[in-house]
């Protein structure tokens, strides 16, 4: 397996709608997911969508282990999610800083729904269905946006809240991990 190059904002594949996965439990799908995991781990990301490694398929991975440095931060289960669909639960949104491996060194303040239900499949084709709140819900919305050709800067409501991480923050504390 391999760490793959992450394409960056400006590449047309990041603006395309990715294709549904039609065949599960294939060597090709296992290989894609393994490369995505290697790439996300190498870059210390909290999430990655297949289009970010120039594969236009509806596959995302995400996960954040509990970090003793941030005991109040939500953990997010390590998940491979294929052909995901999101249902918003309620209209409440909250804004938080996001980063993206395809928009390196930048952060933006992005509103997201606080509670969602999501449904999709694992690599074997088993259904995954969960409710998610807070940061977990944010990560899933960010990754599913990638499958629809949407990057977080287009979700920022006030562009004054967009900039280079080291200009916005004195330390990286408080900034979320890259997705
Ligand atoms: Ni991203």
Short mmCIF file of C-alpha atoms and ligand atoms in Angstrom, two decimals:
data_model
loop_
_atom_site.label_atom_id
_atom_site.label_comp_id
_atom_site.label_asym_id
_atom_site.label_seq_id
_atom_site.Cartn_x
_atom_site.Cartn_y
_atom_site.Cartn_z
CA UNK A 1 0.00 0.00 0.00
CA UNK A 2 1.12 3.54 -0.42
CA UNK A 3 0.96 7.13 0.65
CA UNK A 4 -0.59 8.95 -2.30
CA UNK A 5 -0.27 12.54 -3.38
CA UNK A 6 -3.10 14.75 -2.12
CA UNK A 7 -4.39 17.07 -4.81
CA UNK A 8 -5.04 20.67 -3.81
CA UNK A 9 -7.72 23.28 -4.35
CA UNK A 10 -7.67 24.27 -8.00
CA UNK A 11 -7.52 20.70 -9.30
CA UNK A 12 -10.73 20.07 -11.27
CA UNK A 13 -11.35 16.66 -9.65
CA UNK A 14 -12.02 18.44 -6.35
CA UNK A 15 -14.96 20.20 -8.01
CA UNK A 16 -16.48 17.07 -9.56
CA UNK A 17 -19.26 14.86 -8.26
CA UNK A 18 -17.67 11.49 -7.46
CA UNK A 19 -19.15 8.23 -8.77
CA UNK A 20 -21.06 5.72 -6.66
CA UNK A 21 -19.17 2.55 -5.75
CA UNK A 22 -21.01 -0.36 -7.38
CA UNK A 23 -18.91 -3.37 -6.39
CA UNK A 24 -17.98 -4.14 -2.80
CA UNK A 25 -15.42 -6.55 -1.34
CA UNK A 26 -13.12 -6.18 -4.35
CA UNK A 27 -9.31 -6.01 -4.28
CA UNK A 28 -9.51 -2.60 -5.99
CA UNK A 29 -11.70 -1.17 -3.23
CA UNK A 30 -9.51 -2.70 -0.50
CA UNK A 31 -6.43 -1.21 -2.15
CA UNK A 32 -8.04 2.23 -2.46
CA UNK A 33 -9.03 2.24 1.21
CA UNK A 34 -5.56 1.05 2.30
CA UNK A 35 -3.93 3.88 0.33
CA UNK A 36 -6.37 6.38 1.83
CA UNK A 37 -5.57 5.18 5.36
CA UNK A 38 -1.81 5.36 4.72
CA UNK A 39 -2.14 8.84 3.25
CA UNK A 40 -4.33 10.17 6.07
CA UNK A 41 -1.98 8.73 8.70
CA UNK A 42 1.14 10.12 7.02
CA UNK A 43 -0.40 13.61 6.96
CA UNK A 44 -1.97 13.41 10.43
CA UNK A 45 -5.40 14.05 8.97
CA UNK A 46 -8.70 13.37 10.69
CA UNK A 47 -10.50 12.56 7.46
CA UNK A 48 -9.88 11.99 3.78
CA UNK A 49 -12.12 11.59 0.74
CA UNK A 50 -11.10 9.52 -2.31
CA UNK A 51 -11.23 12.53 -4.69
CA UNK A 52 -8.40 14.07 -2.63
CA UNK A 53 -6.11 11.34 -3.99
CA UNK A 54 -7.58 11.86 -7.45
CA UNK A 55 -9.94 8.87 -7.31
CA UNK A 56 -13.43 10.11 -8.15
CA UNK A 57 -15.42 7.56 -6.14
CA UNK A 58 -17.77 7.99 -3.20
CA UNK A 59 -15.44 6.72 -0.48
CA UNK A 60 -14.44 8.62 2.67
CA UNK A 61 -12.49 7.68 5.76
CA UNK A 62 -12.32 9.52 9.05
CA UNK A 63 -11.47 9.03 12.68
CA UNK A 64 -9.98 10.85 15.62
CA UNK A 65 -8.60 8.97 18.59
CA UNK A 66 -9.00 10.49 22.03
CA UNK A 67 -6.11 12.86 22.58
CA UNK A 68 -4.90 13.38 26.16
CA UNK A 69 -3.83 16.91 25.20
CA UNK A 70 -7.43 17.76 24.36
CA UNK A 71 -9.53 15.85 26.89
CA UNK A 72 -12.64 17.85 25.95
CA UNK A 73 -12.37 17.17 22.23
CA UNK A 74 -14.84 14.66 20.86
CA UNK A 75 -13.44 11.40 19.60
CA UNK A 76 -14.71 10.23 16.23
CA UNK A 77 -14.89 6.49 15.45
CA UNK A 78 -12.42 5.18 12.85
CA UNK A 79 -14.73 4.67 9.88
CA UNK A 80 -14.65 3.77 6.20
CA UNK A 81 -17.86 5.03 4.65
CA UNK A 82 -18.92 4.32 1.07
CA UNK A 83 -21.79 5.92 -0.85
CA UNK A 84 -22.72 7.99 2.20
CA UNK A 85 -25.98 9.85 2.63
CA UNK A 86 -26.65 12.48 5.27
CA UNK A 87 -29.97 13.38 6.85
CA UNK A 88 -29.91 16.57 8.88
CA UNK A 89 -31.56 16.33 12.32
CA UNK A 90 -32.95 19.74 13.24
CA UNK A 91 -31.88 23.08 11.86
CA UNK A 92 -29.26 23.99 14.48
CA UNK A 93 -25.84 24.90 13.12
CA UNK A 94 -22.64 25.94 14.82
CA UNK A 95 -19.47 27.49 13.46
CA UNK A 96 -15.99 26.11 14.07
CA UNK A 97 -12.58 26.33 12.43
CA UNK A 98 -11.87 23.78 9.73
CA UNK A 99 -8.82 22.83 7.77
CA UNK A 100 -8.43 20.54 4.78
CA UNK A 101 -5.50 18.53 3.45
CA UNK A 102 -6.36 19.91 0.00
CA UNK A 103 -6.17 23.50 1.27
CA UNK A 104 -2.90 23.28 3.23
CA UNK A 105 -1.95 25.77 5.95
CA UNK A 106 -5.33 27.51 5.83
CA UNK A 107 -8.24 27.63 8.27
CA UNK A 108 -11.77 28.89 7.88
CA UNK A 109 -14.77 29.35 10.16
CA UNK A 110 -17.49 27.09 8.78
CA UNK A 111 -21.08 26.61 9.95
CA UNK A 112 -22.26 22.98 10.00
CA UNK A 113 -25.35 21.20 11.24
CA UNK A 114 -24.79 20.04 14.80
CA UNK A 115 -26.79 16.81 14.52
CA UNK A 116 -27.08 14.44 11.58
CA UNK A 117 -27.87 10.86 10.75
CA UNK A 118 -25.62 9.21 8.18
CA UNK A 119 -25.91 5.99 6.28
CA UNK A 120 -23.50 4.22 3.97
CA UNK A 121 -21.57 0.98 3.51
CA UNK A 122 -18.31 -0.56 4.63
CA UNK A 123 -15.91 -2.23 2.17
CA UNK A 124 -17.84 -5.49 2.40
CA UNK A 125 -21.12 -3.77 1.59
CA UNK A 126 -22.53 -3.93 5.15
CA UNK A 127 -24.74 -1.01 6.10
CA UNK A 128 -23.36 1.57 8.53
CA UNK A 129 -25.98 3.83 10.07
CA UNK A 130 -25.28 6.29 12.87
CA UNK A 131 -26.35 9.49 14.51
CA UNK A 132 -23.58 12.01 14.96
CA UNK A 133 -23.27 15.28 16.82
CA UNK A 134 -20.73 18.07 17.16
CA UNK A 135 -17.27 17.42 15.72
CA UNK A 136 -18.22 13.93 14.51
CA UNK A 137 -21.11 15.44 12.52
CA UNK A 138 -18.80 18.20 11.23
CA UNK A 139 -16.19 15.73 9.95
CA UNK A 140 -18.81 13.70 8.07
CA UNK A 141 -20.34 16.81 6.47
CA UNK A 142 -16.87 18.02 5.38
CA UNK A 143 -15.96 14.63 3.85
CA UNK A 144 -19.29 14.13 2.09
CA UNK A 145 -18.96 17.64 0.65
CA UNK A 146 -15.74 16.43 -1.03
CA UNK A 147 -17.78 13.76 -2.86
CA UNK A 148 -20.05 16.49 -4.23
CA UNK A 149 -17.19 18.71 -5.36
CA UNK A 150 -17.52 21.19 -2.48
CA UNK A 151 -14.51 22.51 -0.56
CA UNK A 152 -14.98 24.19 2.82
CA UNK A 153 -13.94 27.71 1.69
CA UNK A 154 -17.21 27.92 -0.26
CA UNK A 155 -19.10 27.29 3.03
CA UNK A 156 -17.46 30.21 4.86
CA UNK A 157 -20.04 32.94 5.45
CA UNK A 158 -17.65 35.78 6.28
CA UNK A 159 -14.40 35.61 4.30
CA UNK A 160 -12.64 37.61 7.00
CA UNK A 161 -12.71 34.29 8.87
CA UNK A 162 -10.42 32.60 6.34
CA UNK A 163 -6.66 32.72 6.39
CA UNK A 164 -3.33 31.13 7.04
CA UNK A 165 -3.27 29.08 10.19
CA UNK A 166 -0.11 30.69 11.59
CA UNK A 167 -1.58 34.18 11.09
CA UNK A 168 -4.95 33.32 12.61
CA UNK A 169 -3.66 31.43 15.65
CA UNK A 170 -0.71 31.97 17.95
CA UNK A 171 -0.57 28.21 18.48
CA UNK A 172 -2.24 25.32 16.73
CA UNK A 173 -4.28 24.71 19.88
CA UNK A 174 -7.91 25.41 19.22
CA UNK A 175 -7.62 24.70 15.52
CA UNK A 176 -9.20 21.49 14.40
CA UNK A 177 -7.25 18.83 12.58
CA UNK A 178 -7.26 18.76 8.79
CA UNK A 179 -10.00 16.86 7.04
NI1 LIG B 1 -11.01 18.22 3.26
#
